[in-house]
Short mmCIF file of N, CA, C and O in Angstrom, two decimals:
data_model
loop_
_atom_site.label_atom_id
_atom_site.label_comp_id
_atom_site.label_asym_id
_atom_site.label_seq_id
_atom_site.Cartn_x
_atom_site.Cartn_y
_atom_site.Cartn_z
N MET E 103 0.82 -1.20 0.00
CA MET E 103 0.00 0.00 0.00
C MET E 103 0.86 1.27 0.00
O MET E 103 0.57 2.20 -0.71
N LYS E 104 1.93 1.28 0.79
CA LYS E 104 2.80 2.45 0.85
C LYS E 104 3.43 2.73 -0.50
O LYS E 104 3.57 3.88 -0.89
N ARG E 105 3.85 1.71 -1.21
CA ARG E 105 4.48 1.91 -2.52
C ARG E 105 3.52 2.57 -3.50
O ARG E 105 3.93 3.42 -4.27
N LYS E 106 2.25 2.19 -3.46
CA LYS E 106 1.27 2.80 -4.37
C LYS E 106 1.12 4.29 -4.08
O LYS E 106 1.08 5.10 -4.98
N ARG E 107 1.03 4.64 -2.78
CA ARG E 107 0.92 6.05 -2.42
C ARG E 107 2.17 6.82 -2.83
O ARG E 107 2.08 7.92 -3.34
N ALA E 108 3.32 6.24 -2.61
CA ALA E 108 4.58 6.90 -2.98
C ALA E 108 4.67 7.07 -4.50
O ALA E 108 5.13 8.09 -4.99
N ALA E 109 4.20 6.07 -5.24
CA ALA E 109 4.24 6.16 -6.70
C ALA E 109 3.30 7.24 -7.21
O ALA E 109 3.56 7.90 -8.21
N ALA E 110 2.19 7.46 -6.49
CA ALA E 110 1.22 8.48 -6.91
C ALA E 110 1.66 9.89 -6.50
O ALA E 110 1.17 10.86 -7.05
N ALA E 111 2.54 9.99 -5.52
CA ALA E 111 3.01 11.29 -5.06
C ALA E 111 3.89 11.92 -6.12
O ALA E 111 4.50 11.24 -6.95
N ARG E 112 3.95 13.26 -6.11
CA ARG E 112 4.79 13.96 -7.07
C ARG E 112 5.34 15.23 -6.43
O ARG E 112 4.82 15.70 -5.44
N ILE E 113 6.38 15.74 -7.00
CA ILE E 113 6.98 16.99 -6.51
C ILE E 113 6.32 18.14 -7.25
O ILE E 113 6.18 18.10 -8.48
N VAL E 114 5.91 19.15 -6.48
CA VAL E 114 5.20 20.30 -7.04
C VAL E 114 5.94 21.58 -6.66
O VAL E 114 6.29 21.77 -5.50
N ALA E 115 6.20 22.44 -7.63
CA ALA E 115 6.74 23.77 -7.35
C ALA E 115 5.56 24.67 -7.03
O ALA E 115 4.79 25.04 -7.92
N GLU E 116 5.39 25.00 -5.76
CA GLU E 116 4.23 25.78 -5.32
C GLU E 116 4.35 27.22 -5.82
O GLU E 116 5.36 27.87 -5.61
N LYS E 117 3.31 27.68 -6.45
CA LYS E 117 3.29 29.07 -6.94
C LYS E 117 2.19 29.85 -6.25
O LYS E 117 2.44 30.86 -5.62
N THR E 118 0.96 29.37 -6.35
CA THR E 118 -0.16 30.12 -5.79
C THR E 118 -0.38 29.80 -4.31
O THR E 118 -1.00 30.58 -3.61
N ARG E 119 0.15 28.66 -3.84
CA ARG E 119 -0.06 28.27 -2.44
C ARG E 119 1.26 28.15 -1.67
O ARG E 119 1.36 27.40 -0.71
N ALA E 120 2.26 28.89 -2.07
CA ALA E 120 3.59 28.77 -1.46
C ALA E 120 3.57 29.12 0.03
O ALA E 120 4.20 28.43 0.83
N SER E 121 2.88 30.17 0.44
CA SER E 121 2.85 30.56 1.85
C SER E 121 2.19 29.49 2.70
O SER E 121 2.70 29.13 3.77
N ALA E 122 1.06 28.98 2.25
CA ALA E 122 0.36 27.92 3.00
C ALA E 122 1.22 26.66 3.07
O ALA E 122 1.33 26.03 4.12
N ALA E 123 1.85 26.30 1.97
CA ALA E 123 2.72 25.11 1.97
C ALA E 123 3.91 25.32 2.90
O ALA E 123 4.31 24.39 3.62
N SER E 124 4.48 26.52 2.93
CA SER E 124 5.59 26.81 3.82
C SER E 124 5.18 26.62 5.28
O SER E 124 5.94 26.05 6.08
N ARG E 125 4.00 27.08 5.65
CA ARG E 125 3.52 26.92 7.02
C ARG E 125 3.38 25.44 7.38
O ARG E 125 3.75 25.02 8.48
N VAL E 126 2.87 24.63 6.45
CA VAL E 126 2.74 23.19 6.69
C VAL E 126 4.12 22.56 6.88
O VAL E 126 4.33 21.74 7.79
N LEU E 127 5.07 22.93 6.04
CA LEU E 127 6.43 22.38 6.15
C LEU E 127 7.08 22.75 7.48
O LEU E 127 7.66 21.90 8.16
N TRP E 128 7.00 24.03 7.85
CA TRP E 128 7.59 24.47 9.12
C TRP E 128 6.92 23.77 10.30
O TRP E 128 7.60 23.32 11.23
N ALA E 129 5.61 23.67 10.29
CA ALA E 129 4.89 23.00 11.39
C ALA E 129 5.33 21.54 11.50
O ALA E 129 5.55 21.03 12.60
N GLY E 130 5.49 20.87 10.38
CA GLY E 130 5.94 19.48 10.39
C GLY E 130 7.34 19.34 10.95
O GLY E 130 7.61 18.46 11.77
N LEU E 131 8.25 20.21 10.52
CA LEU E 131 9.63 20.15 11.01
C LEU E 131 9.69 20.46 12.50
O LEU E 131 10.39 19.78 13.26
N ILE E 132 8.95 21.47 12.94
CA ILE E 132 8.95 21.83 14.36
C ILE E 132 8.40 20.69 15.21
O ILE E 132 8.97 20.36 16.25
N ARG E 133 7.33 20.05 14.76
CA ARG E 133 6.78 18.88 15.48
C ARG E 133 7.84 17.78 15.60
O ARG E 133 8.06 17.22 16.67
N PHE E 134 8.50 17.47 14.49
CA PHE E 134 9.54 16.45 14.49
C PHE E 134 10.68 16.83 15.44
O PHE E 134 11.12 16.02 16.25
N ASN E 135 11.17 18.07 15.34
CA ASN E 135 12.28 18.52 16.18
C ASN E 135 11.93 18.45 17.66
O ASN E 135 12.74 18.04 18.49
N ARG E 136 10.72 18.88 18.01
CA ARG E 136 10.30 18.83 19.42
C ARG E 136 10.27 17.40 19.93
O ARG E 136 10.65 17.14 21.07
N LYS E 137 9.81 16.49 19.09
CA LYS E 137 9.78 15.07 19.47
C LYS E 137 11.19 14.55 19.73
O LYS E 137 11.42 13.77 20.64
N GLN E 138 12.13 14.98 18.92
CA GLN E 138 13.51 14.49 19.02
C GLN E 138 14.31 15.18 20.12
O GLN E 138 15.10 14.53 20.80
N ALA E 139 14.14 16.48 20.27
CA ALA E 139 15.05 17.25 21.12
C ALA E 139 14.37 18.09 22.19
O ALA E 139 15.03 18.86 22.88
N GLY E 140 13.07 17.99 22.33
CA GLY E 140 12.36 18.76 23.33
C GLY E 140 11.95 20.13 22.82
O GLY E 140 12.19 20.48 21.66
N PRO E 141 11.35 20.92 23.70
CA PRO E 141 10.86 22.25 23.30
C PRO E 141 11.97 23.13 22.73
O PRO E 141 13.06 23.18 23.27
N LEU E 142 11.66 23.81 21.64
CA LEU E 142 12.64 24.70 21.00
C LEU E 142 12.94 25.94 21.82
O LEU E 142 14.02 26.48 21.74
N ARG E 143 11.95 26.45 22.55
CA ARG E 143 12.08 27.72 23.25
C ARG E 143 12.48 28.83 22.27
O ARG E 143 13.34 29.66 22.54
N TYR E 144 11.86 28.85 21.11
CA TYR E 144 12.21 29.78 20.04
C TYR E 144 11.85 31.21 20.40
O TYR E 144 10.76 31.50 20.90
N THR E 145 12.81 32.10 20.17
CA THR E 145 12.55 33.54 20.27
C THR E 145 13.24 34.23 19.10
O THR E 145 14.21 33.72 18.54
N ARG E 146 12.70 35.36 18.75
CA ARG E 146 13.28 36.16 17.67
C ARG E 146 13.34 37.59 18.16
O ARG E 146 12.33 38.16 18.59
N ASN E 147 14.53 38.18 18.15
CA ASN E 147 14.73 39.57 18.56
C ASN E 147 15.17 40.38 17.35
O ASN E 147 16.07 39.96 16.62
N VAL E 148 14.53 41.52 17.17
CA VAL E 148 14.92 42.45 16.12
C VAL E 148 15.41 43.72 16.81
O VAL E 148 14.64 44.39 17.49
N LEU E 149 16.69 43.99 16.65
CA LEU E 149 17.32 45.17 17.26
C LEU E 149 17.64 46.17 16.15
O LEU E 149 18.19 45.77 15.12
N THR E 150 17.30 47.42 16.35
CA THR E 150 17.57 48.41 15.30
C THR E 150 18.41 49.56 15.83
O THR E 150 18.46 49.82 17.04
N VAL E 151 19.05 50.25 14.91
CA VAL E 151 19.74 51.51 15.16
C VAL E 151 18.90 52.55 14.42
O VAL E 151 18.64 52.40 13.23
N ARG E 152 18.49 53.59 15.14
CA ARG E 152 17.66 54.64 14.53
C ARG E 152 18.31 56.00 14.74
O ARG E 152 18.93 56.23 15.77
N ASP E 153 18.12 56.87 13.77
CA ASP E 153 18.65 58.23 13.97
C ASP E 153 17.67 59.02 14.83
O ASP E 153 16.63 58.49 15.23
N GLY E 154 17.99 60.24 15.14
CA GLY E 154 17.16 61.06 16.02
C GLY E 154 15.75 61.28 15.51
O GLY E 154 14.85 61.58 16.29
N LYS E 155 15.52 61.17 14.22
CA LYS E 155 14.20 61.40 13.64
C LYS E 155 13.40 60.12 13.49
O LYS E 155 12.25 60.16 13.07
N GLY E 156 14.04 58.95 13.76
CA GLY E 156 13.31 57.70 13.72
C GLY E 156 13.62 56.69 12.64
O GLY E 156 13.40 55.51 12.84
N PRO E 157 14.13 57.09 11.46
CA PRO E 157 14.39 56.08 10.43
C PRO E 157 15.44 55.05 10.86
O PRO E 157 16.36 55.36 11.61
N VAL E 158 15.25 53.83 10.38
CA VAL E 158 16.18 52.74 10.68
C VAL E 158 17.47 52.94 9.90
O VAL E 158 17.46 53.09 8.68
N LEU E 159 18.59 52.92 10.63
CA LEU E 159 19.91 53.04 10.02
C LEU E 159 20.61 51.68 9.94
O LEU E 159 21.68 51.57 9.35
N GLY E 160 20.01 50.68 10.56
CA GLY E 160 20.59 49.34 10.54
C GLY E 160 20.01 48.51 11.66
O GLY E 160 19.08 48.93 12.35
N GLY E 161 20.56 47.31 11.82
CA GLY E 161 20.09 46.48 12.90
C GLY E 161 20.55 45.03 12.78
O GLY E 161 21.38 44.69 11.92
N LEU E 162 20.00 44.22 13.65
CA LEU E 162 20.37 42.82 13.77
C LEU E 162 19.12 42.00 14.07
O LEU E 162 18.26 42.44 14.82
N ILE E 163 19.04 40.82 13.45
CA ILE E 163 17.96 39.88 13.76
C ILE E 163 18.61 38.66 14.39
O ILE E 163 19.53 38.06 13.82
N LEU E 164 18.13 38.30 15.58
CA LEU E 164 18.67 37.17 16.34
C LEU E 164 17.58 36.13 16.55
O LEU E 164 16.52 36.45 17.08
N GLN E 165 17.85 34.92 16.13
CA GLN E 165 16.94 33.80 16.38
C GLN E 165 17.57 32.91 17.43
O GLN E 165 18.76 32.61 17.36
N SER E 166 16.79 32.49 18.42
CA SER E 166 17.30 31.61 19.47
C SER E 166 16.39 30.41 19.61
O SER E 166 15.17 30.53 19.51
N TYR E 167 17.00 29.25 19.83
CA TYR E 167 16.28 28.00 20.02
C TYR E 167 17.19 27.05 20.76
O TYR E 167 18.42 27.16 20.69
N TRP E 168 16.58 26.11 21.50
CA TRP E 168 17.32 25.21 22.38
C TRP E 168 18.36 26.01 23.15
O TRP E 168 18.01 26.93 23.85
N LYS E 169 19.64 25.69 23.01
CA LYS E 169 20.68 26.41 23.76
C LYS E 169 21.62 27.16 22.82
O LYS E 169 22.80 27.35 23.11
N GLU E 170 21.07 27.60 21.68
CA GLU E 170 21.90 28.33 20.73
C GLU E 170 21.16 29.54 20.20
O GLU E 170 19.94 29.61 20.24
N SER E 171 21.93 30.49 19.71
CA SER E 171 21.37 31.69 19.08
C SER E 171 22.08 31.90 17.75
O SER E 171 23.28 31.64 17.62
N TYR E 172 21.32 32.38 16.77
CA TYR E 172 21.81 32.54 15.40
C TYR E 172 21.59 33.97 14.95
O TYR E 172 20.46 34.49 15.01
N VAL E 173 22.66 34.62 14.52
CA VAL E 173 22.53 35.97 13.96
C VAL E 173 22.08 35.80 12.52
O VAL E 173 22.87 35.43 11.64
N GLU E 174 20.80 36.03 12.29
CA GLU E 174 20.23 35.88 10.95
C GLU E 174 20.77 36.94 10.02
O GLU E 174 21.07 36.67 8.86
N LEU E 175 20.88 38.16 10.53
CA LEU E 175 21.48 39.23 9.72
C LEU E 175 21.93 40.37 10.60
O LEU E 175 21.42 40.57 11.70
N LEU E 176 22.92 41.06 10.11
CA LEU E 176 23.41 42.31 10.70
C LEU E 176 23.66 43.23 9.51
O LEU E 176 24.40 42.87 8.59
N TRP E 177 23.03 44.39 9.55
CA TRP E 177 23.21 45.35 8.45
C TRP E 177 23.24 46.75 9.03
O TRP E 177 22.46 47.08 9.93
N LEU E 178 24.15 47.56 8.50
CA LEU E 178 24.21 48.98 8.85
C LEU E 178 24.32 49.79 7.57
O LEU E 178 25.08 49.45 6.66
N SER E 179 23.57 50.89 7.51
CA SER E 179 23.66 51.80 6.37
C SER E 179 25.04 52.44 6.35
O SER E 179 25.75 52.44 7.37
N GLU E 180 25.41 52.98 5.22
CA GLU E 180 26.71 53.67 5.11
C GLU E 180 26.86 54.72 6.21
O GLU E 180 27.92 54.87 6.81
N LYS E 181 25.77 55.44 6.48
CA LYS E 181 25.77 56.51 7.47
C LYS E 181 26.09 55.99 8.88
O LYS E 181 26.69 56.71 9.69
N ALA E 182 25.73 54.75 9.18
CA ALA E 182 25.90 54.20 10.52
C ALA E 182 27.14 53.33 10.69
O ALA E 182 27.44 52.88 11.79
N ARG E 183 27.87 53.10 9.61
CA ARG E 183 29.06 52.22 9.69
C ARG E 183 30.24 52.93 10.33
O ARG E 183 30.37 54.15 10.27
N ARG E 184 31.09 52.13 10.96
CA ARG E 184 32.33 52.60 11.60
C ARG E 184 32.09 53.58 12.75
O ARG E 184 32.93 54.42 13.05
N LEU E 185 30.92 53.46 13.38
CA LEU E 185 30.60 54.30 14.54
C LEU E 185 30.40 53.45 15.79
O LEU E 185 29.97 53.97 16.83
N GLY E 186 30.70 52.16 15.71
CA GLY E 186 30.59 51.28 16.87
C GLY E 186 29.25 50.58 17.01
O GLY E 186 29.07 49.77 17.93
N PHE E 187 28.32 50.87 16.11
CA PHE E 187 26.99 50.25 16.24
C PHE E 187 27.02 48.74 16.01
O PHE E 187 26.28 47.99 16.65
N GLY E 188 27.85 48.27 15.10
CA GLY E 188 27.93 46.83 14.83
C GLY E 188 28.35 46.06 16.08
O GLY E 188 27.72 45.07 16.46
N SER E 189 29.39 46.53 16.73
CA SER E 189 29.86 45.89 17.97
C SER E 189 28.80 45.96 19.06
O SER E 189 28.58 44.99 19.78
N ARG E 190 28.16 47.12 19.17
CA ARG E 190 27.11 47.28 20.20
C ARG E 190 25.93 46.35 19.92
O ARG E 190 25.37 45.78 20.86
N LEU E 191 25.58 46.18 18.67
CA LEU E 191 24.48 45.26 18.33
C LEU E 191 24.85 43.82 18.68
O LEU E 191 24.04 43.08 19.26
N ILE E 192 26.06 43.40 18.34
CA ILE E 192 26.49 42.04 18.66
C ILE E 192 26.52 41.84 20.17
O ILE E 192 26.06 40.82 20.68
N LYS E 193 27.06 42.80 20.91
CA LYS E 193 27.12 42.68 22.37
C LYS E 193 25.71 42.58 22.97
O LYS E 193 25.49 41.79 23.89
N GLU E 194 24.78 43.35 22.46
CA GLU E 194 23.40 43.27 22.96
C GLU E 194 22.77 41.92 22.60
O GLU E 194 22.05 41.32 23.40
N ALA E 195 23.06 41.43 21.40
CA ALA E 195 22.56 40.12 21.00
C ALA E 195 23.13 39.03 21.91
O ALA E 195 22.41 38.12 22.35
N GLU E 196 24.41 39.13 22.22
CA GLU E 196 25.05 38.16 23.12
C GLU E 196 24.41 38.23 24.51
O GLU E 196 24.16 37.20 25.14
N ARG E 197 24.16 39.42 24.99
CA ARG E 197 23.53 39.60 26.31
C ARG E 197 22.17 38.92 26.34
O ARG E 197 21.85 38.18 27.27
N ARG E 198 21.38 39.16 25.31
CA ARG E 198 20.05 38.55 25.24
C ARG E 198 20.14 37.03 25.12
O ARG E 198 19.35 36.31 25.72
N ALA E 199 21.10 36.56 24.34
CA ALA E 199 21.28 35.12 24.17
C ALA E 199 21.66 34.45 25.49
O ALA E 199 21.09 33.42 25.86
N ARG E 200 22.61 35.04 26.21
CA ARG E 200 23.02 34.50 27.51
C ARG E 200 21.84 34.48 28.47
O ARG E 200 21.62 33.50 29.19
N ARG E 201 21.10 35.59 28.51
CA ARG E 201 19.97 35.72 29.43
C ARG E 201 18.94 34.62 29.22
O ARG E 201 18.35 34.13 30.16
N ARG E 202 18.73 34.20 27.98
CA ARG E 202 17.76 33.14 27.71
C ARG E 202 18.35 31.75 27.86
O ARG E 202 17.67 30.76 27.72
N GLY E 203 19.68 31.67 28.10
CA GLY E 203 20.31 30.38 28.35
C GLY E 203 21.08 29.80 27.19
O GLY E 203 21.52 28.65 27.24
N SER E 204 21.31 30.56 26.14
CA SER E 204 22.12 30.06 25.01
C SER E 204 23.56 29.90 25.45
O SER E 204 24.10 30.75 26.17
N ILE E 205 24.19 28.85 24.98
CA ILE E 205 25.60 28.62 25.30
C ILE E 205 26.51 28.90 24.11
O ILE E 205 27.71 28.90 24.23
N LEU E 206 25.90 29.12 22.94
CA LEU E 206 26.69 29.47 21.78
C LEU E 206 25.89 30.34 20.82
O LEU E 206 24.67 30.38 20.86
N MET E 207 26.64 31.08 20.01
CA MET E 207 26.04 31.93 18.98
C MET E 207 26.75 31.61 17.67
O MET E 207 27.96 31.40 17.65
N HIS E 208 25.99 31.55 16.59
CA HIS E 208 26.60 31.28 15.29
C HIS E 208 26.03 32.20 14.23
O HIS E 208 24.97 32.81 14.41
N LEU E 209 26.76 32.32 13.12
CA LEU E 209 26.37 33.20 12.02
C LEU E 209 27.17 32.83 10.79
O LEU E 209 28.10 32.02 10.86
N ASN E 210 26.80 33.40 9.67
CA ASN E 210 27.62 33.27 8.46
C ASN E 210 27.69 34.63 7.78
O ASN E 210 26.81 35.47 7.95
N THR E 211 28.77 34.83 7.05
CA THR E 211 29.01 36.10 6.37
C THR E 211 29.81 35.82 5.10
O THR E 211 30.47 34.78 5.00
N TYR E 212 29.75 36.71 4.16
CA TYR E 212 30.52 36.57 2.92
C TYR E 212 31.84 37.32 3.02
O TYR E 212 31.97 38.27 3.81
N SER E 213 32.78 36.95 2.18
CA SER E 213 34.11 37.58 2.19
C SER E 213 34.02 39.08 1.92
O SER E 213 34.85 39.84 2.42
N PHE E 214 33.02 39.53 1.19
CA PHE E 214 32.89 40.96 0.90
C PHE E 214 32.08 41.69 1.97
O PHE E 214 31.86 42.89 1.88
N GLN E 215 31.66 40.97 2.99
CA GLN E 215 30.94 41.59 4.10
C GLN E 215 31.89 41.84 5.26
O GLN E 215 32.67 42.78 5.18
N ALA E 216 31.86 41.01 6.32
CA ALA E 216 32.63 41.40 7.50
C ALA E 216 33.28 40.27 8.28
O ALA E 216 33.19 40.23 9.50
N PRO E 217 33.97 39.33 7.62
CA PRO E 217 34.58 38.26 8.41
C PRO E 217 35.54 38.76 9.49
O PRO E 217 35.51 38.27 10.62
N GLY E 218 36.37 39.73 9.18
CA GLY E 218 37.32 40.26 10.16
C GLY E 218 36.63 40.90 11.36
O GLY E 218 37.11 40.80 12.49
N PHE E 219 35.52 41.55 11.13
CA PHE E 219 34.73 42.18 12.20
C PHE E 219 34.32 41.13 13.22
O PHE E 219 34.49 41.33 14.43
N TYR E 220 33.78 40.02 12.76
CA TYR E 220 33.32 38.97 13.67
C TYR E 220 34.49 38.32 14.41
O TYR E 220 34.37 37.99 15.59
N GLU E 221 35.62 38.17 13.73
CA GLU E 221 36.79 37.60 14.38
C GLU E 221 37.28 38.50 15.51
O GLU E 221 37.65 38.03 16.59
N LYS E 222 37.25 39.81 15.30
CA LYS E 222 37.65 40.76 16.35
C LYS E 222 36.75 40.65 17.57
O LYS E 222 37.17 40.94 18.69
N LEU E 223 35.52 40.22 17.36
CA LEU E 223 34.56 40.09 18.46
C LEU E 223 34.58 38.70 19.10
O LEU E 223 33.72 38.38 19.91
N GLY E 224 35.55 37.88 18.71
CA GLY E 224 35.71 36.58 19.36
C GLY E 224 35.05 35.40 18.68
O GLY E 224 35.06 34.29 19.20
N PHE E 225 34.50 35.60 17.49
CA PHE E 225 33.91 34.49 16.75
C PHE E 225 35.03 33.69 16.08
O PHE E 225 35.99 34.27 15.59
N LYS E 226 34.88 32.38 16.06
CA LYS E 226 35.87 31.49 15.45
C LYS E 226 35.28 30.88 14.18
O LYS E 226 34.16 30.36 14.19
N ARG E 227 36.04 30.93 13.11
CA ARG E 227 35.60 30.34 11.83
C ARG E 227 35.63 28.83 11.94
O ARG E 227 36.61 28.26 12.38
N PHE E 228 34.53 28.18 11.55
CA PHE E 228 34.51 26.71 11.60
C PHE E 228 34.25 26.08 10.24
O PHE E 228 34.22 24.87 10.11
N GLY E 229 34.10 26.90 9.22
CA GLY E 229 33.90 26.34 7.89
C GLY E 229 33.70 27.43 6.87
O GLY E 229 33.63 28.62 7.20
N GLY E 230 33.64 27.01 5.63
CA GLY E 230 33.42 27.97 4.57
C GLY E 230 33.26 27.28 3.23
O GLY E 230 33.42 26.05 3.12
N MET E 231 32.92 28.06 2.24
CA MET E 231 32.82 27.55 0.87
C MET E 231 33.11 28.70 -0.08
O MET E 231 32.85 29.86 0.24
N ALA E 232 33.65 28.36 -1.22
CA ALA E 232 34.03 29.38 -2.20
C ALA E 232 33.21 29.22 -3.47
O ALA E 232 32.66 28.17 -3.74
N GLY E 233 33.14 30.31 -4.23
CA GLY E 233 32.54 30.25 -5.56
C GLY E 233 31.10 30.70 -5.67
O GLY E 233 30.53 30.67 -6.76
N SER E 234 30.48 31.14 -4.57
CA SER E 234 29.12 31.63 -4.66
C SER E 234 28.99 32.80 -3.70
O SER E 234 29.07 32.60 -2.48
N PRO E 235 28.83 34.01 -4.20
CA PRO E 235 28.84 34.36 -5.61
C PRO E 235 30.25 34.27 -6.20
O PRO E 235 31.23 34.16 -5.45
N ARG E 236 30.32 34.35 -7.50
CA ARG E 236 31.60 34.21 -8.19
C ARG E 236 32.63 35.19 -7.62
O ARG E 236 32.35 36.36 -7.42
N GLY E 237 33.81 34.68 -7.32
CA GLY E 237 34.89 35.51 -6.82
C GLY E 237 34.84 35.76 -5.32
O GLY E 237 35.68 36.47 -4.79
N ALA E 238 33.86 35.21 -4.64
CA ALA E 238 33.71 35.44 -3.20
C ALA E 238 33.64 34.10 -2.46
O ALA E 238 33.61 33.04 -3.08
N SER E 239 33.62 34.18 -1.15
CA SER E 239 33.49 32.98 -0.33
C SER E 239 32.55 33.27 0.84
O SER E 239 32.35 34.43 1.21
N ARG E 240 32.00 32.21 1.40
CA ARG E 240 31.10 32.31 2.54
C ARG E 240 31.81 31.70 3.74
O ARG E 240 32.44 30.65 3.63
N HIS E 241 31.70 32.36 4.90
CA HIS E 241 32.39 31.93 6.10
C HIS E 241 31.36 31.67 7.21
O HIS E 241 30.44 32.46 7.40
N PHE E 242 31.57 30.58 7.97
CA PHE E 242 30.69 30.20 9.06
C PHE E 242 31.42 30.38 10.37
O PHE E 242 32.56 29.93 10.52
N TYR E 243 30.77 31.04 11.33
CA TYR E 243 31.40 31.40 12.60
C TYR E 243 30.59 30.92 13.79
O TYR E 243 29.37 30.81 13.73
N LEU E 244 31.32 30.69 14.89
CA LEU E 244 30.74 30.22 16.13
C LEU E 244 31.43 30.93 17.29
O LEU E 244 32.63 31.21 17.23
N LYS E 245 30.66 31.22 18.33
CA LYS E 245 31.23 31.80 19.54
C LYS E 245 30.59 31.14 20.75
O LYS E 245 29.36 31.08 20.84
N GLN E 246 31.43 30.62 21.64
CA GLN E 246 30.95 30.07 22.91
C GLN E 246 30.60 31.26 23.80
O GLN E 246 31.38 32.21 23.88
N LEU E 247 29.45 31.21 24.43
CA LEU E 247 29.04 32.31 25.29
C LEU E 247 29.34 31.97 26.74
O LEU E 247 28.74 31.05 27.31
N SER E 248 30.26 32.70 27.33
CA SER E 248 30.59 32.48 28.74
C SER E 248 29.54 33.16 29.60
O SER E 248 28.90 34.12 29.18
N GLY E 249 29.39 32.67 30.82
CA GLY E 249 28.44 33.28 31.74
C GLY E 249 27.00 33.02 31.39
O GLY E 249 26.11 33.72 31.86
N SER E 250 26.73 32.01 30.54
CA SER E 250 25.35 31.68 30.18
C SER E 250 24.68 30.94 31.31
O SER E 250 25.30 30.18 32.03
N ARG E 251 23.39 31.20 31.46
CA ARG E 251 22.60 30.41 32.42
C ARG E 251 22.35 29.06 31.80
O ARG E 251 22.21 28.93 30.60
N GLY E 252 22.25 28.03 32.63
CA GLY E 252 21.88 26.70 32.14
C GLY E 252 23.06 25.94 31.73
O GLY E 252 23.18 25.02 31.10
#
C-alpha cells in the first residue's frame, strides 16, 4: 500500500499556495524537532539603530532555540558604519542570548561583508565555501558564550 501512495506522489513547485505550503512544512519540522530534542524555546529579537528622527539606520535579527542563538542578519547603512553600532548590536545580541540560556552563537558572512569584524569580536571560523557568488566565499562562525545560564 505504501508503494502505491509513494508512486502516486509527485513533486510540485508551489506558486499560488507557497505561503500555505511553507507553514505546513515548518509545522511538520517543528513537530519532528520537538519530538527528538524537546521544546525549541524559540525567540526572535529584532534590534535596530535609529537616527534622532526615527528612520532605521541598521540592525540585527537574532533567532534563538534550544541552547543556541543565530545571527540571521546584521546590516548597517553607510551613514551608521564605523561608529561602533555593529559591535554594540552584537554585544546586545550576546547579552540577550546568555539571558535566555544560550551557550553558543553562530552566524555566516561573505568575504565581501565582515569576516574580520566577527573575528575581532571573538567568533571562530569553523567552515566555509568558495565560488558563490563568483569571486567570493562564505564563512561560518561560532562563539561560545561564557556566563550563560543553564
